[in-house]
Tab-separated table of C-alpha atoms in Angstrom:
chain	number	residue	atom	x	y	z
A	24	MET	CA	74.512	82.171	149.855
A	25	ASN	CA	77.140	83.611	147.689
A	26	MET	CA	76.617	86.410	144.544
A	27	ASP	CA	76.292	83.492	141.914
A	28	GLN	CA	73.690	81.470	144.010
A	29	VAL	CA	71.568	84.627	144.397
A	30	ILE	CA	71.700	85.619	141.059
A	31	ALA	CA	70.759	82.464	140.233
A	32	LYS	CA	67.817	81.916	142.339
A	33	GLU	CA	66.670	85.435	141.338
A	34	ILE	CA	66.619	83.821	138.013
A	35	LYS	CA	64.970	80.901	138.691
A	36	LEU	CA	62.109	82.757	140.320
A	37	LEU	CA	61.404	84.879	137.663
A	38	LEU	CA	61.435	81.928	135.204
A	39	THR	CA	58.898	79.626	137.558
A	40	ILE	CA	56.262	83.126	137.755
A	41	SER	CA	56.813	83.890	133.465
A	42	GLY	CA	54.018	81.087	133.169
A	43	LEU	CA	56.472	79.837	129.921
A	44	SER	CA	56.048	76.575	129.292
A	45	LYS	CA	58.373	74.117	130.528
A	46	GLY	CA	60.257	72.654	127.307
A	47	VAL	CA	60.806	76.727	127.324
A	48	VAL	CA	62.228	77.415	130.700
A	49	SER	CA	64.398	74.452	130.223
A	50	ILE	CA	66.208	75.513	126.906
A	51	ILE	CA	66.785	78.945	128.222
A	52	ASN	CA	68.191	77.514	131.214
A	53	SER	CA	70.387	75.541	129.107
A	54	TRP	CA	71.246	78.729	126.791
A	55	LEU	CA	72.274	80.793	130.117
A	56	ASP	CA	74.987	77.705	130.534
A	57	SER	CA	76.038	77.451	127.859
A	58	ASN	CA	76.798	81.942	127.625
A	59	PHE	CA	78.413	81.002	131.146
A	60	LYS	CA	81.035	78.973	129.276
A	61	ILE	CA	81.636	82.423	127.348
A	62	ASN	CA	81.400	84.829	129.477
A	63	GLY	CA	82.067	83.467	133.149
A	64	ARG	CA	78.999	82.700	135.581
A	65	TYR	CA	76.537	85.960	135.561
A	66	GLY	CA	79.514	88.370	134.312
A	67	TRP	CA	77.067	91.027	133.263
A	68	ALA	CA	74.715	90.550	136.438
A	69	GLN	CA	78.141	90.687	138.264
A	70	LEU	CA	79.805	93.974	136.930
A	71	THR	CA	76.907	95.446	137.602
A	72	LEU	CA	76.585	94.986	141.261
A	73	ILE	CA	79.875	95.365	142.116
A	74	THR	CA	78.984	99.103	140.426
A	75	CYS	CA	76.360	99.107	142.484
A	76	GLU	CA	77.965	98.106	145.663
A	77	GLY	CA	81.029	100.527	144.976
A	78	THR	CA	77.927	103.160	144.902
A	79	GLY	CA	77.020	102.129	148.378
A	80	GLY	CA	74.064	99.983	147.119
A	81	THR	CA	73.471	96.256	148.402
A	82	LEU	CA	72.820	92.911	146.662
A	83	GLU	CA	69.762	93.311	146.971
A	84	THR	CA	68.692	96.486	145.303
A	85	GLY	CA	71.084	95.770	142.897
A	86	LEU	CA	69.683	92.479	142.108
A	87	GLN	CA	67.290	93.136	139.375
A	88	GLY	CA	68.597	95.465	137.228
A	89	ALA	CA	71.510	92.841	137.764
A	90	VAL	CA	69.081	89.997	136.293
A	91	ALA	CA	67.996	92.703	133.400
A	92	MET	CA	71.360	93.217	132.837
A	93	GLU	CA	72.303	88.930	132.358
A	94	LEU	CA	69.373	88.245	129.922
A	95	TYR	CA	69.292	91.747	128.220
A	96	ALA	CA	72.979	90.092	127.384
A	97	LEU	CA	72.003	86.842	126.697
A	98	ALA	CA	69.700	88.172	124.366
A	99	ALA	CA	71.765	90.282	122.205
A	100	ASP	CA	74.389	87.938	121.605
A	101	ILE	CA	72.107	85.271	120.419
A	102	LEU	CA	70.378	87.864	118.060
A	103	ASP	CA	73.817	89.173	117.129
A	104	ASP	CA	75.623	85.677	116.372
A	105	ILE	CA	71.966	84.892	114.504
A	106	GLN	CA	72.650	87.905	112.387
A	107	ASP	CA	76.322	87.123	112.198
A	108	GLN	CA	76.236	83.652	111.145
A	109	ASP	CA	78.620	82.915	113.856
A	110	ASN	CA	79.544	80.891	116.198
A	111	ASN	CA	77.940	77.725	115.144
A	112	ASP	CA	78.719	75.643	118.326
A	113	LEU	CA	76.635	77.420	120.175
A	114	PRO	CA	72.935	75.997	121.100
A	115	TRP	CA	70.810	78.581	119.745
A	116	ARG	CA	72.961	78.184	116.456
A	117	LYS	CA	72.031	74.507	116.612
A	118	VAL	CA	68.295	75.276	116.062
A	119	PRO	CA	66.270	76.756	113.058
A	120	PRO	CA	66.740	80.328	113.040
A	121	ALA	CA	62.931	81.030	113.656
A	122	GLN	CA	63.221	79.167	116.997
A	123	ALA	CA	66.081	80.872	118.047
A	124	ILE	CA	64.759	84.566	117.443
A	125	ASN	CA	61.677	83.705	119.263
A	126	LEU	CA	63.299	82.599	122.643
A	127	ALA	CA	65.883	85.889	122.333
A	128	THR	CA	62.944	87.974	122.398
A	129	CYS	CA	61.209	86.255	125.284
A	130	ILE	CA	64.744	86.495	127.116
A	131	LEU	CA	64.776	90.111	125.974
A	132	VAL	CA	60.982	90.748	127.191
A	133	LEU	CA	61.581	88.274	130.929
A	134	SER	CA	65.107	91.082	131.115
A	135	TYR	CA	62.325	93.776	131.540
A	136	LYS	CA	60.382	91.544	133.167
A	137	ALA	CA	63.308	91.611	135.964
A	138	LEU	CA	63.416	95.330	135.923
A	139	SER	CA	59.539	96.234	136.694
A	140	THR	CA	60.205	94.823	139.964
A	141	ILE	CA	62.121	97.535	140.910
A	142	SER	CA	60.167	99.451	143.652
A	143	ASN	CA	61.579	102.449	143.473
A	144	ARG	CA	59.570	104.515	140.655
A	145	ARG	CA	62.819	106.824	139.791
A	146	HIS	CA	65.448	103.884	139.539
A	147	PHE	CA	62.944	102.064	137.373
A	148	GLU	CA	62.601	104.924	135.011
A	149	ASP	CA	66.574	105.627	135.190
A	150	VAL	CA	67.565	102.169	134.558
A	151	SER	CA	64.671	101.547	131.784
A	152	ASN	CA	65.886	104.336	130.021
A	153	VAL	CA	69.701	103.099	129.752
A	154	LEU	CA	68.247	100.199	128.961
A	155	ASN	CA	66.405	101.065	125.944
A	156	GLN	CA	68.974	103.617	125.182
A	157	MET	CA	71.734	100.743	125.143
A	158	GLY	CA	69.702	98.699	122.660
A	159	LEU	CA	69.180	101.682	120.398
A	160	GLN	CA	72.451	102.079	120.125
A	161	ALA	CA	73.950	98.527	119.676
A	162	CYS	CA	71.492	97.971	117.036
A	163	ASP	CA	72.266	100.995	115.592
A	164	GLY	CA	76.161	100.078	115.260
A	165	GLN	CA	75.498	96.525	113.963
A	166	PHE	CA	73.865	98.556	111.847
A	167	GLN	CA	76.849	100.031	111.268
A	168	GLU	CA	78.444	96.879	110.676
A	169	PHE	CA	76.467	95.456	107.841
A	170	LEU	CA	76.950	98.130	105.697
A	171	ASN	CA	80.712	98.213	106.433
A	172	ASP	CA	81.067	94.222	105.669
A	173	GLY	CA	80.141	95.863	102.217
A	174	LYS	CA	83.309	98.440	102.218
A	175	GLU	CA	86.903	97.608	101.638
A	176	LYS	CA	87.830	99.538	103.890
A	177	ILE	CA	86.627	101.742	107.181
A	178	SER	CA	88.847	104.542	108.845
A	179	LEU	CA	90.150	103.745	112.748
A	180	GLU	CA	87.492	106.106	113.088
A	181	GLU	CA	84.599	104.694	112.380
A	182	TYR	CA	85.448	101.607	114.135
A	183	PHE	CA	86.048	102.488	117.346
A	184	GLU	CA	82.818	104.604	116.796
A	185	ILE	CA	80.615	101.404	116.184
A	186	ILE	CA	82.735	99.344	118.815
A	187	LYS	CA	81.414	101.992	121.418
A	188	LYS	CA	78.410	101.721	120.597
A	189	LYS	CA	78.236	97.707	121.016
A	190	SER	CA	80.616	96.129	123.662
A	191	GLY	CA	80.748	99.781	125.222
A	192	GLY	CA	77.614	100.725	125.300
A	193	LEU	CA	76.772	96.883	126.644
A	194	THR	CA	79.101	97.373	129.699
A	195	ALA	CA	78.707	101.395	129.860
A	196	SER	CA	74.906	100.066	130.844
A	197	ALA	CA	76.076	97.728	133.459
A	198	CYS	CA	78.163	100.238	135.357
A	199	LYS	CA	75.318	103.087	134.865
A	200	ILE	CA	72.473	100.717	136.234
A	201	GLY	CA	74.028	99.587	138.855
A	202	ALA	CA	75.087	103.284	140.104
A	203	ILE	CA	71.770	104.185	139.393
A	204	LEU	CA	70.486	101.159	141.818
A	205	GLY	CA	73.312	102.159	144.900
A	206	ASP	CA	71.369	105.946	144.781
A	207	ALA	CA	74.737	107.582	143.221
A	208	GLU	CA	74.561	110.762	141.527
A	209	GLN	CA	73.562	111.908	138.557
A	210	THR	CA	77.548	112.376	137.615
A	211	LEU	CA	78.743	109.572	139.061
A	212	VAL	CA	76.522	107.102	137.108
A	213	ASN	CA	77.769	109.264	134.559
A	214	GLN	CA	81.251	108.393	135.277
A	215	LEU	CA	81.099	104.915	136.223
A	216	GLY	CA	79.021	104.868	132.800
A	217	LYS	CA	81.856	105.757	131.213
A	218	PHE	CA	84.571	103.606	133.081
A	219	GLY	CA	82.202	101.107	131.772
A	220	LEU	CA	82.570	102.028	128.357
A	221	THR	CA	86.044	102.018	128.469
A	222	LEU	CA	86.434	98.374	129.882
A	223	GLY	CA	84.185	97.452	126.980
A	224	LEU	CA	86.070	98.817	124.555
A	225	MET	CA	88.988	96.875	126.236
A	226	SER	CA	87.333	93.909	125.856
A	227	GLN	CA	86.759	93.947	122.306
A	228	ILE	CA	90.182	95.172	121.194
A	229	LYS	CA	91.896	91.753	122.619
A	230	ASN	CA	88.861	89.802	121.450
A	231	ASP	CA	89.311	91.187	117.762
A	232	PHE	CA	93.170	90.683	118.193
A	233	HIS	CA	92.454	86.971	119.527
A	234	ASP	CA	89.533	86.436	116.772
A	235	PHE	CA	91.906	87.633	113.730
A	236	LEU	CA	94.582	84.758	114.633
A	237	ASN	CA	91.807	82.085	115.775
A	238	ILE	CA	90.804	81.502	111.256
A	239	GLU	CA	89.519	77.507	112.744
A	240	THR	CA	86.562	78.799	114.950
A	241	LYS	CA	86.080	82.591	114.177
A	242	SER	CA	84.794	83.644	111.094
A	243	ASP	CA	86.319	87.478	111.212
A	244	LEU	CA	88.724	87.410	108.900
A	245	VAL	CA	87.011	85.293	106.345
A	246	LYS	CA	84.316	87.143	106.030
A	247	GLY	CA	86.407	90.584	105.775
A	248	ARG	CA	84.783	91.660	109.071
A	249	LYS	CA	86.716	95.322	109.950
A	250	THR	CA	87.707	94.106	112.983
A	251	LEU	CA	90.596	96.486	114.741
A	252	PRO	CA	93.464	94.265	113.729
A	253	PHE	CA	91.904	94.079	109.312
A	254	VAL	CA	91.256	97.873	109.997
A	255	TYR	CA	94.487	98.747	110.996
A	256	LEU	CA	96.541	96.823	108.753
A	257	LEU	CA	94.495	98.513	105.761
A	258	TYR	CA	94.968	101.424	106.842
A	259	VAL	CA	98.881	101.476	107.095
A	260	LEU	CA	99.958	98.930	104.796
A	261	ASN	CA	101.398	100.244	101.221
A	262	GLU	CA	99.027	98.523	97.974
A	263	ILE	CA	100.967	95.420	97.297
A	264	LYS	CA	100.886	94.337	101.184
A	265	ALA	CA	97.161	95.538	101.566
A	266	GLU	CA	96.256	93.632	97.953
A	267	GLU	CA	98.228	90.696	100.413
A	268	LEU	CA	95.874	90.909	102.722
A	269	LYS	CA	92.981	90.560	100.894
A	270	ARG	CA	94.263	88.157	99.062
A	271	LEU	CA	94.861	85.618	102.186
A	272	SER	CA	91.301	86.542	103.747
A	273	SER	CA	89.636	85.608	100.517
A	274	LEU	CA	91.728	82.087	100.361
A	275	ALA	CA	90.374	81.854	104.065
A	276	SER	CA	87.282	82.561	102.964
A	277	ILE	CA	87.254	79.441	100.482
A	278	GLY	CA	88.274	77.045	103.060
A	279	PRO	CA	90.922	75.396	105.010
A	280	ASP	CA	92.081	73.450	101.440
A	281	GLN	CA	93.357	76.948	99.885
A	282	PHE	CA	94.350	78.555	103.097
A	283	GLY	CA	97.026	76.246	104.540
A	284	PRO	CA	100.053	76.312	107.202
A	285	LYS	CA	101.559	78.333	104.439
A	286	GLU	CA	98.886	81.115	104.175
A	287	ARG	CA	98.720	81.123	108.042
A	288	GLY	CA	102.525	82.013	108.171
A	289	GLN	CA	102.166	84.413	105.667
A	290	LEU	CA	99.018	86.002	107.950
A	291	ARG	CA	101.231	86.015	111.194
A	292	GLU	CA	104.187	87.699	109.595
A	293	LEU	CA	102.624	90.516	108.139
A	294	VAL	CA	100.309	90.518	111.388
A	295	VAL	CA	103.517	90.499	113.253
A	296	ASN	CA	105.760	93.007	110.683
A	297	GLU	CA	103.412	95.710	110.386
A	298	GLY	CA	102.919	96.218	113.890
A	299	THR	CA	99.134	94.687	114.343
A	300	ILE	CA	100.163	93.999	117.545
A	301	HIS	CA	102.301	97.334	118.978
A	302	TYR	CA	98.673	98.863	117.927
A	303	CYS	CA	96.297	96.732	119.917
A	304	SER	CA	98.821	96.793	122.565
A	305	VAL	CA	98.916	100.453	122.748
A	306	ILE	CA	95.436	100.955	121.962
A	307	TYR	CA	95.021	98.694	124.660
A	308	GLU	CA	96.952	100.344	127.032
A	309	MET	CA	95.345	103.676	127.015
A	310	TYR	CA	92.143	102.595	127.306
A	311	LYS	CA	93.487	100.614	130.652
A	312	GLN	CA	95.266	104.038	131.435
A	313	ARG	CA	91.698	105.601	131.152
A	314	ALA	CA	89.946	103.294	133.205
A	315	LYS	CA	92.401	103.662	135.932
A	316	ASP	CA	91.991	107.834	135.495
A	317	ILE	CA	88.333	107.219	136.092
A	318	LEU	CA	88.023	105.455	138.670
A	319	ASP	CA	91.156	107.608	140.220
A	320	GLY	CA	88.625	110.924	139.870
A	321	ILE	CA	85.500	109.057	141.229
A	322	PRO	CA	84.718	110.099	144.888
A	323	ILE	CA	83.808	107.049	146.756
A	324	PRO	CA	86.068	105.705	149.093
A	325	GLU	CA	89.267	103.194	148.022
A	326	LYS	CA	87.757	100.233	149.588
A	327	ARG	CA	84.640	100.599	148.159
A	328	LYS	CA	86.352	100.923	144.309
A	329	GLU	CA	88.663	97.558	145.136
A	330	LYS	CA	86.760	95.202	142.927
A	331	LEU	CA	86.324	97.856	140.070
A	332	ILE	CA	89.842	98.407	140.365
A	333	GLN	CA	90.807	94.813	140.359
A	334	LEU	CA	88.618	95.052	136.806
A	335	VAL	CA	92.094	97.126	135.419
A	336	ARG	CA	94.775	96.033	137.601
B	28	MET	CA	92.966	110.146	120.637
B	29	ASN	CA	93.877	109.840	117.592
B	30	PHE	CA	93.379	106.843	116.214
B	31	ASP	CA	95.555	107.771	112.817
B	32	ASN	CA	98.622	108.637	114.204
B	33	ILE	CA	98.750	106.655	116.496
B	34	ALA	CA	98.726	103.517	113.688
B	35	GLU	CA	101.622	105.492	111.486
B	36	LEU	CA	103.945	106.207	114.349
B	37	VAL	CA	103.384	102.655	115.609
B	38	HIS	CA	104.007	101.549	112.621
B	39	GLU	CA	106.808	103.418	111.521
B	40	LEU	CA	108.195	101.777	114.791
B	41	ALA	CA	107.806	98.795	114.020
B	42	LYS	CA	109.194	98.726	110.992
B	43	SER	CA	112.580	100.321	112.658
B	44	PRO	CA	112.731	99.460	116.052
B	45	ASN	CA	116.009	100.716	116.447
B	46	ARG	CA	115.449	103.996	115.325
B	47	SER	CA	112.777	105.518	117.555
B	48	SER	CA	115.064	108.104	119.210
B	49	VAL	CA	115.096	109.167	115.393
B	50	ILE	CA	111.412	108.691	114.440
B	51	ILE	CA	109.465	109.878	117.939
B	52	PRO	CA	110.716	113.500	118.145
B	53	GLU	CA	110.557	113.710	113.861
B	54	PHE	CA	106.851	112.639	114.302
B	55	LYS	CA	106.146	114.663	116.910
B	56	SER	CA	107.770	117.930	114.865
B	57	PHE	CA	104.861	117.369	112.262
B	58	ARG	CA	102.245	115.589	113.959
B	59	GLU	CA	99.731	116.011	117.145
B	60	ILE	CA	100.670	113.016	119.172
B	61	THR	CA	99.925	113.674	123.039
B	62	ASN	CA	101.546	112.550	126.249
B	63	CYS	CA	99.449	110.147	127.424
B	64	GLU	CA	99.244	108.881	123.885
B	65	LEU	CA	103.412	108.856	123.487
B	66	ASN	CA	104.041	107.185	126.756
B	67	ALA	CA	101.910	104.419	126.156
B	68	ILE	CA	103.646	103.561	122.828
B	69	THR	CA	106.969	103.958	124.641
B	70	LYS	CA	105.398	101.406	127.730
B	71	VAL	CA	104.993	99.008	124.554
B	72	PHE	CA	107.512	99.572	122.951
B	73	SER	CA	109.814	99.292	125.536
B	74	LYS	CA	108.858	96.118	126.732
B	75	GLU	CA	110.239	92.532	124.847
B	76	GLU	CA	109.971	91.862	121.558
B	77	LEU	CA	106.462	91.373	121.147
B	78	SER	CA	105.129	88.096	119.597
B	79	SER	CA	101.385	87.230	119.600
B	80	ASN	CA	101.267	84.907	122.499
B	81	ALA	CA	103.436	87.998	124.750
B	82	LEU	CA	100.308	90.076	123.282
B	83	ALA	CA	97.963	87.145	124.501
B	84	ALA	CA	99.203	86.497	127.758
B	85	ARG	CA	99.313	91.229	128.516
B	86	MET	CA	96.127	91.139	127.310
B	87	SER	CA	94.715	88.208	129.770
B	88	PRO	CA	90.880	89.175	130.363
B	89	THR	CA	90.966	91.436	133.499
B	90	LEU	CA	87.735	89.569	134.596
B	91	PHE	CA	85.579	86.800	134.527
B	92	TRP	CA	82.829	88.523	132.200
B	93	PHE	CA	85.832	89.335	129.716
């Protein structure tokens, strides 16, 4: 069995012994399937396992933590989408919010149930701490984001603080959990946590940039969400151009009638001419270099680092 | 990482891409910018003219879960 099949089997077993009704299990399975289309098959579990194996652990020792991470990330995605009223095409956005919240809670509990099967008590406690801290940080970051939605602008520093808590927190935790289950020393766990944090920041910068120009499916610009391109532009633009950006954002929020090809072109021009692409690219490059430096400084054999290196190649 | 300083320098360079040999030393003389930050900026600006598509290609997902 390959890694995917092992993870799938473990999740199936967890659902079977959960006592949940067939209907609920069926919906959770279909939601897991939809998530695969977005994030890749068991991406979070795989990141956890890659780190576990990198630190000398095995598929078996990392499996429960990997499944917990996968389920936790799915629950977080669902709750995030409901709170942000985002990604309307996903199945959890097509059912009443009360049902989606209920099932997200169920998935979150399943995540903890997966953890409870870790036999090594120290590992269990350490992984639980990481997961709890991640959840608290993500809630805190999300709440800051709500507050920022009402502000005209935020600083670049504030933007990065939030994405560290949200996207960075998830990837950092996946790596930390993998390292803990690989029985790594605390120093190594922390180093891999930093590596994971950096991966999450890179991912968020990329997503922010793509979503900013993807008016049809994403609501970031429409809602004036403080994504990196938006925060950067409001920081560097002079008053007239900043007003132009706000005007375009406001037209986009009215709908496609007001935000046609002409306005789209104006936005694209503003983005390109004012260095948005360059800025996102520079910050992305810097984090990529930082991730490589962290890996270089990690005292594990090169061969075991290979899969981690591939993540930032 | 000083995000503000990087933003200001990148903005200046984007507006005047042919003046990098003047802008960078001038910027360095009164603002703090590390070698690591400068390396990343130089790397990005030394590439061919960036379009949104070019950036999208360079920021391609490094793995399935991205």
